[in-house]
XYZ file of C-alpha atoms in Angstrom:
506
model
C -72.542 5.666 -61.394
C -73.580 3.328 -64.361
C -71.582 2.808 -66.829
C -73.584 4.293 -69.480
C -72.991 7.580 -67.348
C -69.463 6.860 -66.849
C -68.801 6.379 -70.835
C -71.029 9.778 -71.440
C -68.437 11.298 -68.528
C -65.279 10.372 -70.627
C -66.935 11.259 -73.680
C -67.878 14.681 -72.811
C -64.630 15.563 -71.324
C -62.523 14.214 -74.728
C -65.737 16.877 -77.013
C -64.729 19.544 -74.480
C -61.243 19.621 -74.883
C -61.038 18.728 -78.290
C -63.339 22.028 -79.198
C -61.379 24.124 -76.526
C -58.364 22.743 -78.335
C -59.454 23.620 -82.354
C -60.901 26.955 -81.396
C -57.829 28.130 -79.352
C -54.441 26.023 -80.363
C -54.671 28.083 -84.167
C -55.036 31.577 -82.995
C -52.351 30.752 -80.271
C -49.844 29.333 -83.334
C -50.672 32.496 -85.515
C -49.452 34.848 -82.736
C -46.365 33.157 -82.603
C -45.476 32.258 -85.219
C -45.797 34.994 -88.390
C -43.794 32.364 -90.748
C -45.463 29.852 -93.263
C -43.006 27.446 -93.144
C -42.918 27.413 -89.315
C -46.479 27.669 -89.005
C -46.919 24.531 -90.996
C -43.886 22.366 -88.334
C -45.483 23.742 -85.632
C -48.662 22.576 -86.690
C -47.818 19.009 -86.860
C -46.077 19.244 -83.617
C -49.622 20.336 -82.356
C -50.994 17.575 -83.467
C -49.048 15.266 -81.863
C -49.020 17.318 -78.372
C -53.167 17.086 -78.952
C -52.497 12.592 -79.475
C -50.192 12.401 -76.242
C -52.316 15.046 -74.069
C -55.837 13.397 -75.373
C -53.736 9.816 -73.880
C -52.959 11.072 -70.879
C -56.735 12.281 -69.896
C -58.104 8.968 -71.122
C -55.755 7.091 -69.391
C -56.596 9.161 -66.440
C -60.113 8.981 -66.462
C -60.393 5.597 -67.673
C -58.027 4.448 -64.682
C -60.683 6.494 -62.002
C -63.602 4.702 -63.619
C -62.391 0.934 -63.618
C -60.628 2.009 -59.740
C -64.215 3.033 -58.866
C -66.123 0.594 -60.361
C -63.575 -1.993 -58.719
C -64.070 -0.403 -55.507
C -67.750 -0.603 -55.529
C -67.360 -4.322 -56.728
C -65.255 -5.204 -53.705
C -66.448 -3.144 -50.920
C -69.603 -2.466 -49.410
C -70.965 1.068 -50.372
C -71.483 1.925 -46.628
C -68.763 1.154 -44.047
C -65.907 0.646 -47.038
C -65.002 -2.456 -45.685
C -64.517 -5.722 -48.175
C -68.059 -7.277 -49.145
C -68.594 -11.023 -48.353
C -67.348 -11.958 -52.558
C -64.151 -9.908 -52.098
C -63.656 -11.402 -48.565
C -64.061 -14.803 -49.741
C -61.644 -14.475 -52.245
C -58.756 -12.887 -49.982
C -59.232 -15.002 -47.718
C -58.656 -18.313 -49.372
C -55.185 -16.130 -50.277
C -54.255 -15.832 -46.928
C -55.321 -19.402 -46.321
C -53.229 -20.252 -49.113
C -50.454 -18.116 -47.429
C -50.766 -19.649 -43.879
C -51.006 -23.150 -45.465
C -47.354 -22.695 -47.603
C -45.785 -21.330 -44.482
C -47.650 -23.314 -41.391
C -49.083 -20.662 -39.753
C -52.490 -20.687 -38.115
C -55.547 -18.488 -38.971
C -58.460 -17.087 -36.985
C -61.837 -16.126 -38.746
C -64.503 -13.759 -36.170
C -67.725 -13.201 -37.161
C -70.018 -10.989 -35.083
C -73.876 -9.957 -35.068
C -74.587 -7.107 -33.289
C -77.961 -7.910 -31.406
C -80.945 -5.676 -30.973
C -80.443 -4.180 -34.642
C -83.217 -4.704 -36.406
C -84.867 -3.253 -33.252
C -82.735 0.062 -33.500
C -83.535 0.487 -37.037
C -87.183 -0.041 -36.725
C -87.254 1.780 -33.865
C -84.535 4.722 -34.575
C -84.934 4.017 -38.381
C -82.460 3.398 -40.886
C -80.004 6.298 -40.721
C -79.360 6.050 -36.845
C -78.541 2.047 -37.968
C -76.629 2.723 -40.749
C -74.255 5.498 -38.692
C -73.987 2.706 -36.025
C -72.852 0.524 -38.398
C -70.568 2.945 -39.673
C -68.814 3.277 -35.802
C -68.811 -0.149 -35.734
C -66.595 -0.237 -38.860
C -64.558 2.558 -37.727
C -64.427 1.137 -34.141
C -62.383 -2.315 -36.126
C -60.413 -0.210 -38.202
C -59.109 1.301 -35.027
C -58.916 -1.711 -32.948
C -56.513 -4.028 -34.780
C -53.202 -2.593 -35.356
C -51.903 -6.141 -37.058
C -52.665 -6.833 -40.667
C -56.166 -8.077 -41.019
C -59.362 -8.297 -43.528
C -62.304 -6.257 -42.352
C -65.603 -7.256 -44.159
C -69.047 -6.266 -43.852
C -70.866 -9.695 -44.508
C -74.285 -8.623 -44.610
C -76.793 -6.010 -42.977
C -75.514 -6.421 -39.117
C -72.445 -8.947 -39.682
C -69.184 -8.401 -40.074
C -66.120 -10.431 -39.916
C -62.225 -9.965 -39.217
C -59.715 -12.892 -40.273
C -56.168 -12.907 -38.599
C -52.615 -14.794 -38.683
C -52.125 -15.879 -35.123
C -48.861 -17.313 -33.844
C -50.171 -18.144 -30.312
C -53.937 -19.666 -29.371
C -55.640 -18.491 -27.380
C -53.956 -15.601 -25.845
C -53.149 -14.112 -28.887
C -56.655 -13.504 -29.894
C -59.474 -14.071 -27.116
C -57.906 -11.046 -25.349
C -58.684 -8.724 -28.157
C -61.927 -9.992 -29.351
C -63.174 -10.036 -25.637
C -61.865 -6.187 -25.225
C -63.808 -5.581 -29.056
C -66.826 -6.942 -27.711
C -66.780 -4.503 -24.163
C -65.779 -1.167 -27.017
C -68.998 -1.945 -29.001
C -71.173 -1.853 -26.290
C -70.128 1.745 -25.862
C -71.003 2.943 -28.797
C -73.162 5.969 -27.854
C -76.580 6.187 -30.000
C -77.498 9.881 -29.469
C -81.462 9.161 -30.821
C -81.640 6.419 -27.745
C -80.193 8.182 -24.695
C -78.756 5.688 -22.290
C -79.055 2.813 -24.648
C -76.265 0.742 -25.991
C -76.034 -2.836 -28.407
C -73.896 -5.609 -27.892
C -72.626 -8.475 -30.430
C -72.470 -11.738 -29.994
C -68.946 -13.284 -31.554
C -68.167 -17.173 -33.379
C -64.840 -17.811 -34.049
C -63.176 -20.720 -35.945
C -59.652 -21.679 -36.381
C -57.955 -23.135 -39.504
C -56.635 -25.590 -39.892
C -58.138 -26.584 -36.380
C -61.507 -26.504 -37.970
C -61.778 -26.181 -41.403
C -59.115 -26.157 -44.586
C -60.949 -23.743 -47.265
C -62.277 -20.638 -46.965
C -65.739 -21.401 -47.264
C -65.599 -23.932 -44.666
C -64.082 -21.966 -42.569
C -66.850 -19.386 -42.957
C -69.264 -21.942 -42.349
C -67.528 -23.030 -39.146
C -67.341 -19.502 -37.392
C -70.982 -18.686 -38.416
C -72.206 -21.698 -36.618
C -70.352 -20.747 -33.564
C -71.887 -17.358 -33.669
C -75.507 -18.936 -34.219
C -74.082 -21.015 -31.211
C -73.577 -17.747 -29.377
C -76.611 -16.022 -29.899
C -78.825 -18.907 -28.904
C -77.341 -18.245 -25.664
C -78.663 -14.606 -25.083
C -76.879 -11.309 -26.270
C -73.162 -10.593 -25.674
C -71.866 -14.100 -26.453
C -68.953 -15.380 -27.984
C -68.330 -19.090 -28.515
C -65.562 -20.515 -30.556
C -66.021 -23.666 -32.971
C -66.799 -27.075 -32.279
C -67.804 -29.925 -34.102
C -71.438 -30.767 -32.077
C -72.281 -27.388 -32.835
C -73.601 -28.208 -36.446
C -75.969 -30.822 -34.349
C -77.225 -27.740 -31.883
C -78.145 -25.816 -34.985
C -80.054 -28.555 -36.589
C -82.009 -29.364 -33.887
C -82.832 -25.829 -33.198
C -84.036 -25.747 -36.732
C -86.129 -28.697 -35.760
C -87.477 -26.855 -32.518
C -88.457 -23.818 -34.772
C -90.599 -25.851 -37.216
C -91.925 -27.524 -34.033
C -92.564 -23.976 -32.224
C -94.135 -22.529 -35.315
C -96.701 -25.438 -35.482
C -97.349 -25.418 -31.684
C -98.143 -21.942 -31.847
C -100.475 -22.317 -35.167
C -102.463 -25.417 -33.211
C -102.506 -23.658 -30.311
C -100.392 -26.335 -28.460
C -99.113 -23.587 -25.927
C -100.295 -23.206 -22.173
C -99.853 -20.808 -19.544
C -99.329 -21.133 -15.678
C -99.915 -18.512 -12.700
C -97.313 -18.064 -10.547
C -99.016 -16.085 -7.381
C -97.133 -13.112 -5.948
C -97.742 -12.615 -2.242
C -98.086 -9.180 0.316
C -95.828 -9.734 3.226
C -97.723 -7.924 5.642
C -100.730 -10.470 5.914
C -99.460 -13.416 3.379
C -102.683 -12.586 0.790
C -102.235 -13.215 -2.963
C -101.643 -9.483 -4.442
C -101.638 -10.939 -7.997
C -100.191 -13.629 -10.491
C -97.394 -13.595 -13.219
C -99.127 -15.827 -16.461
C -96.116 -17.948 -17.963
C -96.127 -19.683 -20.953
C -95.372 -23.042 -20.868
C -94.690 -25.609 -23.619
C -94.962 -29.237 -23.591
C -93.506 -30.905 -26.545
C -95.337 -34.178 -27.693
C -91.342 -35.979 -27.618
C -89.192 -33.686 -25.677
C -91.639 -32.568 -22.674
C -91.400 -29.470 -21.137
C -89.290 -27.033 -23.070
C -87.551 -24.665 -20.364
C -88.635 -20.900 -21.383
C -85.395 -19.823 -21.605
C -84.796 -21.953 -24.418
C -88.388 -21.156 -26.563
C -88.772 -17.365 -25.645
C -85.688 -16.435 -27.255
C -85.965 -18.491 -30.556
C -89.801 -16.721 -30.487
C -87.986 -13.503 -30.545
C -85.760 -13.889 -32.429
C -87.683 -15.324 -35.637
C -90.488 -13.151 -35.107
C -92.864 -15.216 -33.293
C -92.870 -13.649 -29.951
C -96.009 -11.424 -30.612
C -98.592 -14.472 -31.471
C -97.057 -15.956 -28.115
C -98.103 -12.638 -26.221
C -101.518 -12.769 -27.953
C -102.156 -16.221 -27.085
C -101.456 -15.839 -23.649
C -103.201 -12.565 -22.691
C -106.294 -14.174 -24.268
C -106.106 -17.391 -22.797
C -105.467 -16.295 -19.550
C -108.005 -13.607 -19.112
C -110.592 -16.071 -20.247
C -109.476 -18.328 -17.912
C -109.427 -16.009 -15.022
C -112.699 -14.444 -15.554
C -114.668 -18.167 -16.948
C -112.971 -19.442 -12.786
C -114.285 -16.184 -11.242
C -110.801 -15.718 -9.808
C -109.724 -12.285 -11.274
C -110.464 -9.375 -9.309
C -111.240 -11.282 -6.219
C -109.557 -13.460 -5.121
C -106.835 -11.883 -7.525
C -106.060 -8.622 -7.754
C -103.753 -8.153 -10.560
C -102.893 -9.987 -13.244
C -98.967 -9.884 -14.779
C -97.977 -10.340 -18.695
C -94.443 -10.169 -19.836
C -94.697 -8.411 -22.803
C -91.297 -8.079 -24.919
C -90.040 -4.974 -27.579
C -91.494 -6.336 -30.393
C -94.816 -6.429 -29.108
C -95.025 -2.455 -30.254
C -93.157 -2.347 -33.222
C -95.736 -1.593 -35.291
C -98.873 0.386 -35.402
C -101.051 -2.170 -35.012
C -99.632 -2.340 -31.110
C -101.835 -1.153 -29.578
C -104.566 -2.394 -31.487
C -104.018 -5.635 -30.354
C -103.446 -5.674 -26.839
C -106.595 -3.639 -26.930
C -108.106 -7.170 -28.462
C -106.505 -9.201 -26.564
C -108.299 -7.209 -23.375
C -111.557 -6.924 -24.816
C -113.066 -9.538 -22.212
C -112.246 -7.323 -19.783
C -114.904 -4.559 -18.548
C -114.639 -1.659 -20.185
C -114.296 0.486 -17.251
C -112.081 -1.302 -15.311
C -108.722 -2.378 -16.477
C -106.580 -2.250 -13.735
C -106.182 -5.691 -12.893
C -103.556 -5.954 -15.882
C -100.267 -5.045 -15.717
C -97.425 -5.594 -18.241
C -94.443 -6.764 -17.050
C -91.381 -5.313 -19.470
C -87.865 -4.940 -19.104
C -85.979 -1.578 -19.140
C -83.206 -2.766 -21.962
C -86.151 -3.601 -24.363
C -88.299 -0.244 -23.310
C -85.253 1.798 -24.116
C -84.908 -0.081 -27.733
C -88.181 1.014 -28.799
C -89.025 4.055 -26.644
C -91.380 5.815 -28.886
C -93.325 2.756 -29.627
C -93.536 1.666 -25.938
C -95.029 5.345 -25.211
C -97.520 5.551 -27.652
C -98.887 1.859 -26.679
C -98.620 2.564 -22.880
C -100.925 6.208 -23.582
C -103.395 4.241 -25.132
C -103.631 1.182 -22.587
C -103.086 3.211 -19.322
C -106.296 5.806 -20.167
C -108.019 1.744 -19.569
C -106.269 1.464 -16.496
C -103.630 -0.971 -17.239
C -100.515 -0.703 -15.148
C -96.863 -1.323 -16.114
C -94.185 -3.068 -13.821
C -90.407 -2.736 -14.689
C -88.971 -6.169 -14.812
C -85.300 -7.245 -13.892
C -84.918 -3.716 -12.384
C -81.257 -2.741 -11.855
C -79.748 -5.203 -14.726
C -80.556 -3.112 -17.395
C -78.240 0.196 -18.957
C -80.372 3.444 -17.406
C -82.786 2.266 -15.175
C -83.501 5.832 -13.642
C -83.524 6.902 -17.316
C -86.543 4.791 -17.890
C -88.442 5.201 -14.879
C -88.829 9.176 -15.744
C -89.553 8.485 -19.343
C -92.534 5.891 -18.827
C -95.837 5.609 -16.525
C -94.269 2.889 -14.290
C -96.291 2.070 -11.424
C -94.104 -1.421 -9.866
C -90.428 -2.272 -9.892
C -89.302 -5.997 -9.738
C -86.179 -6.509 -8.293
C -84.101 -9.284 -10.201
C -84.190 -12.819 -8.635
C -80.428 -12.237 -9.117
C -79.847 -9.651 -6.507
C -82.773 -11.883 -3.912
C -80.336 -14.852 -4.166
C -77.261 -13.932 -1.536
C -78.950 -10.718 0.062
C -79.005 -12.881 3.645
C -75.156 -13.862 2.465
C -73.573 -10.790 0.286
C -73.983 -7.122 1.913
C -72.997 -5.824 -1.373
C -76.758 -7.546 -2.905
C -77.803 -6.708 0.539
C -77.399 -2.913 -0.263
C -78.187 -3.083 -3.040
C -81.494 -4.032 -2.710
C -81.902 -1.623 -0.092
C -81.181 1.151 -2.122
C -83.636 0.160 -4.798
C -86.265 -0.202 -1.628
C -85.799 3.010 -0.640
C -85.691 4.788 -4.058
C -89.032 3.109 -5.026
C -90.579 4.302 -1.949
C -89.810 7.639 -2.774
C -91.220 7.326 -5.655
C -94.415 6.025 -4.673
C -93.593 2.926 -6.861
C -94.483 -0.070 -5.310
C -91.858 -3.168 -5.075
C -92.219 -7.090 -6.206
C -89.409 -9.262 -5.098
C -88.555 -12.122 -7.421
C -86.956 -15.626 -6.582
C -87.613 -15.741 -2.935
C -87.121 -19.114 -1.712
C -85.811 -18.398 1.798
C -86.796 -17.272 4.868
C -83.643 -15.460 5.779
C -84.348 -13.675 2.397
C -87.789 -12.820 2.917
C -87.050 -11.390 6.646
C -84.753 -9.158 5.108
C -87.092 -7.854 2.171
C -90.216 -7.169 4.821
C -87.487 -5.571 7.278
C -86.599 -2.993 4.655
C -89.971 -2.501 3.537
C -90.786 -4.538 0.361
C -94.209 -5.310 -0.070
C -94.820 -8.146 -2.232
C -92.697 -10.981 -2.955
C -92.752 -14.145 -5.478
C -90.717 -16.975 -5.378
C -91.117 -20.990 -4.485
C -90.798 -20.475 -0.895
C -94.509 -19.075 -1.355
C -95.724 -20.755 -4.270
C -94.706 -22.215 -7.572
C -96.407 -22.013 -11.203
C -99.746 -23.634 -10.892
C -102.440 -24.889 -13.472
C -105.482 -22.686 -13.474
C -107.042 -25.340 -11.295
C -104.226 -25.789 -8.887
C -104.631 -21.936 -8.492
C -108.599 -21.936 -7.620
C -107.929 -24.610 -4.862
C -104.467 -22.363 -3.467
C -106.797 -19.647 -4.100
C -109.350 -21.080 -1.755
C -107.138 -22.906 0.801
C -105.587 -19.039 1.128
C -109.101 -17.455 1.758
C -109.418 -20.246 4.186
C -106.816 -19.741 6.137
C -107.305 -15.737 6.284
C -111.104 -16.620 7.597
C -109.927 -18.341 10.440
C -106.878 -15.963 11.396
């Protein structure tokens, strides 16, 4: 409420009374009191009964007014916890506090990943009531004394006196970061978000408030440039990680803008006869001071500063162009695999451009592409991935469920989209010739995909033992460097060729 609305409140309340007050308090007086001379004592006694009542409701409504306003200036609107400002200032009080009495201090800050995905996905109400569980969920989980703030749209924070390091506090933190992750989200069946933690310590780390801020939210940018469902706690060469992945950002956004980006084919293999059965583009980056830059590190700074989608479009097109300019796609390969991530149909231009980026293509046969996504990022944006996939498979263009088996629902997904190929996670391949619980494992998936007339691509085979076991329980296609590695586009005509070959004279 304003305060213009909040004066008008008081204001109207004081005209009320005051005319119930003149019309009433006379005629009331009159029936008591039949006497002039008490008439006129009791009058001024009314009077001053009107001063200390009139007092009173001021005071009163005054008091709820300035408490509200207070409140609203303090706490955010939505989960009632402190804002960042109010936080701030308590906590340089309890610094203060713990400094005067030589205690120690703990500062957590968490960022719950995949949000912005949920809200654009679910919208804003299903992200603001998961925020809202989140809040409840810390209200519930520490029983000491505590400050609970909501620092900004996804981040919150939770400051603590500690008397013992670590035990004290890595135990609970470790259990809050398991509790969030079951957080049900009734809009996205089988889904769930994790949060990636930074803590710092004072005095360990820093001596003011702000600093100490500062510290724990460079551990949690630490933390999430990890992957999801991270915690790290505060160290000093952590300010140097984040500056130089600042650096590699700029650098990124200008590879991407000069088209400094290249892709690779990684062949994928039948194991009946050894023939190629397709490829897997990768994008590969080669850094005019640093070299290569490993995927893992690139991909997920694309993703997360919105730059995944112009690295998608960049290597559909330059792949298919490739392919077709080399004569290699169709024969001598088959199929053609694109990872393709969650934000690549966030918005309704989707499916617009994949449709561009395929426009090489024939029109009437798109079935050498396939589009290689995994289940936890299909379940994020459901809806979106639907509507994309309807459009793209009336061309023919097949999906494959990558990392089957390490996502939340993976039978969930497979009734809920057109999926035509599992891949089974290089981490289940590595010990199935040494772990019968991988070993299992992998058969089950085997089995469950032939059932479902889905066919099967092994990742990460670099074995023999391992690939005996895949054809021996029926896996048809494998990947890995025991066949092949990623390959230039001219490596790949002459493997290409040396295959064909070798099939002429068998």
């Amino acid at each position: 409420m304003s305060p213009r609305r909040v004066a008008a409140f008081i204001a109207i309340c004081y005209l009320v009374l005051g005319l119930v007050w003149i019309r009433f308090s006379d005629q009331i007086l009159l029936a008591f009191a039949a006497d002039s001379n008490l008439l006129t004592e009791l009058q001024t006694f009314k009077g001053w009964a009107y001063v200390i009542l009139t007092a009173g409701i001021l005071y009163w409504l005054s008091k709820s007014a300035l408490e509200r306003e207070r409140n609203l200036s303090e706490r955010d609107s939505l989960t009632r916890l402190l804002n960042r400002h109010m936080f701030g200032r308590e906590l340089a009080s309890e610094i203060e506090f713990a400094d005067d009495n030589d205690q120690s201090l703990v500062l957590v800050v968490l960022n719950i990943d995949g949000f912005k995905q949920l809200n654009s996905t679910a919208g804003s109400d299903v992200g603001d009531r998961f925020l809202q569980s989140v809040a409840s969920l810390l209200r519930d989980h520490f029983k000491q004394r505590v400050l609970l703030s909501r620092f900004g749209a996804d981040e919150f924070a939770i400051a603590m006196p500690v008397t013992a390091w670590p035990d004290q506090v890595l135990p609970q933190v470790q259990h809050l970061q398991q509790l969030i992750q079951t957080i049900s989200i009734p809009e996205l069946p089988g889904s769930a978000l994790s949060a990636c933690f930074g803590l710092a310590r004072f005095p360990t780390d820093a001596k003011t408030s702000e600093a100490l801020i500062d510290c724990a939210l460079t551990a949690l940018e630490e933390a999430k440039s990890m992957g999801s469902n991270r915690l790290r706690v505060y160290k000093t060469e952590y300010g140097e990680h984040a500056s130089k992945r600042t650096k590699l950002l700029f650098d990124l956004k200008a590879a991407i803008a000069n088209k400094k980006l290249s892709v690779v084919y990684q062949p994928q293999f039948r194991l009946d006869d050894h023939s190629i059965s397709g490829v897997e583009v990768l994008a590969r980056w080669h850094h005019p001071e640093k070299g290569l830059i490993p995927p893992d590190i690139f991909i997920p700074l694309a993703e997360k500063h919105g730059l995944i989608c112009e690295i998608t479009d960049f290597i559909m097109q330059t792949a298919i162009s490739e392919l077709l300019q080399a004569e290699l796609l169709y024969r001598p390969i088959p199929r053609v695999s694109f990872n393709v991530s969650a934000a690549d149909f966030n918005t309704n231009q989707s499916s617009q451009r994949f449709l561009h980026n395929l426009a090489k293509l024939p029109e009437d046969d798109w079935s050498v592409v396939e589009l290689e996504l995994t289940e936890t990022s299909a379940l994020l944006n459901l809806e979106g991935v639907k509507n994309v996939l309807q459009v793209l498979r009336e061309r023919g263009v097949q999906v494959s469920l990558d990392d089957f088996g390490t996502g939340y629902s993976s039978l969930s997904t497979l009734r809920l989209l057109p999926i035509q190929e599992l891949k089974i996670d290089q981490s289940f391949v590595r010990d199935i010739a040494s772990n019968a619980h991988d070993a299992r494992l992998v058969k089950t998936i085997l089995a469950m995909a032939k059932a479902l007339q889905l066919r099967v691509v092994a990742e990460g085979v670099e074995s023999q033992q391992q690939a005996r076991y895949l054809a021996k329980e029926g896996c048809q296609e494998v990947q890995g460097y025991l066949y092949a590695k990623p390959m230039s586009l001219q490596a790949l005509q002459s493997f290409a060729s040396n295959i064909k070959a070798s099939a002429a004279q068998r």
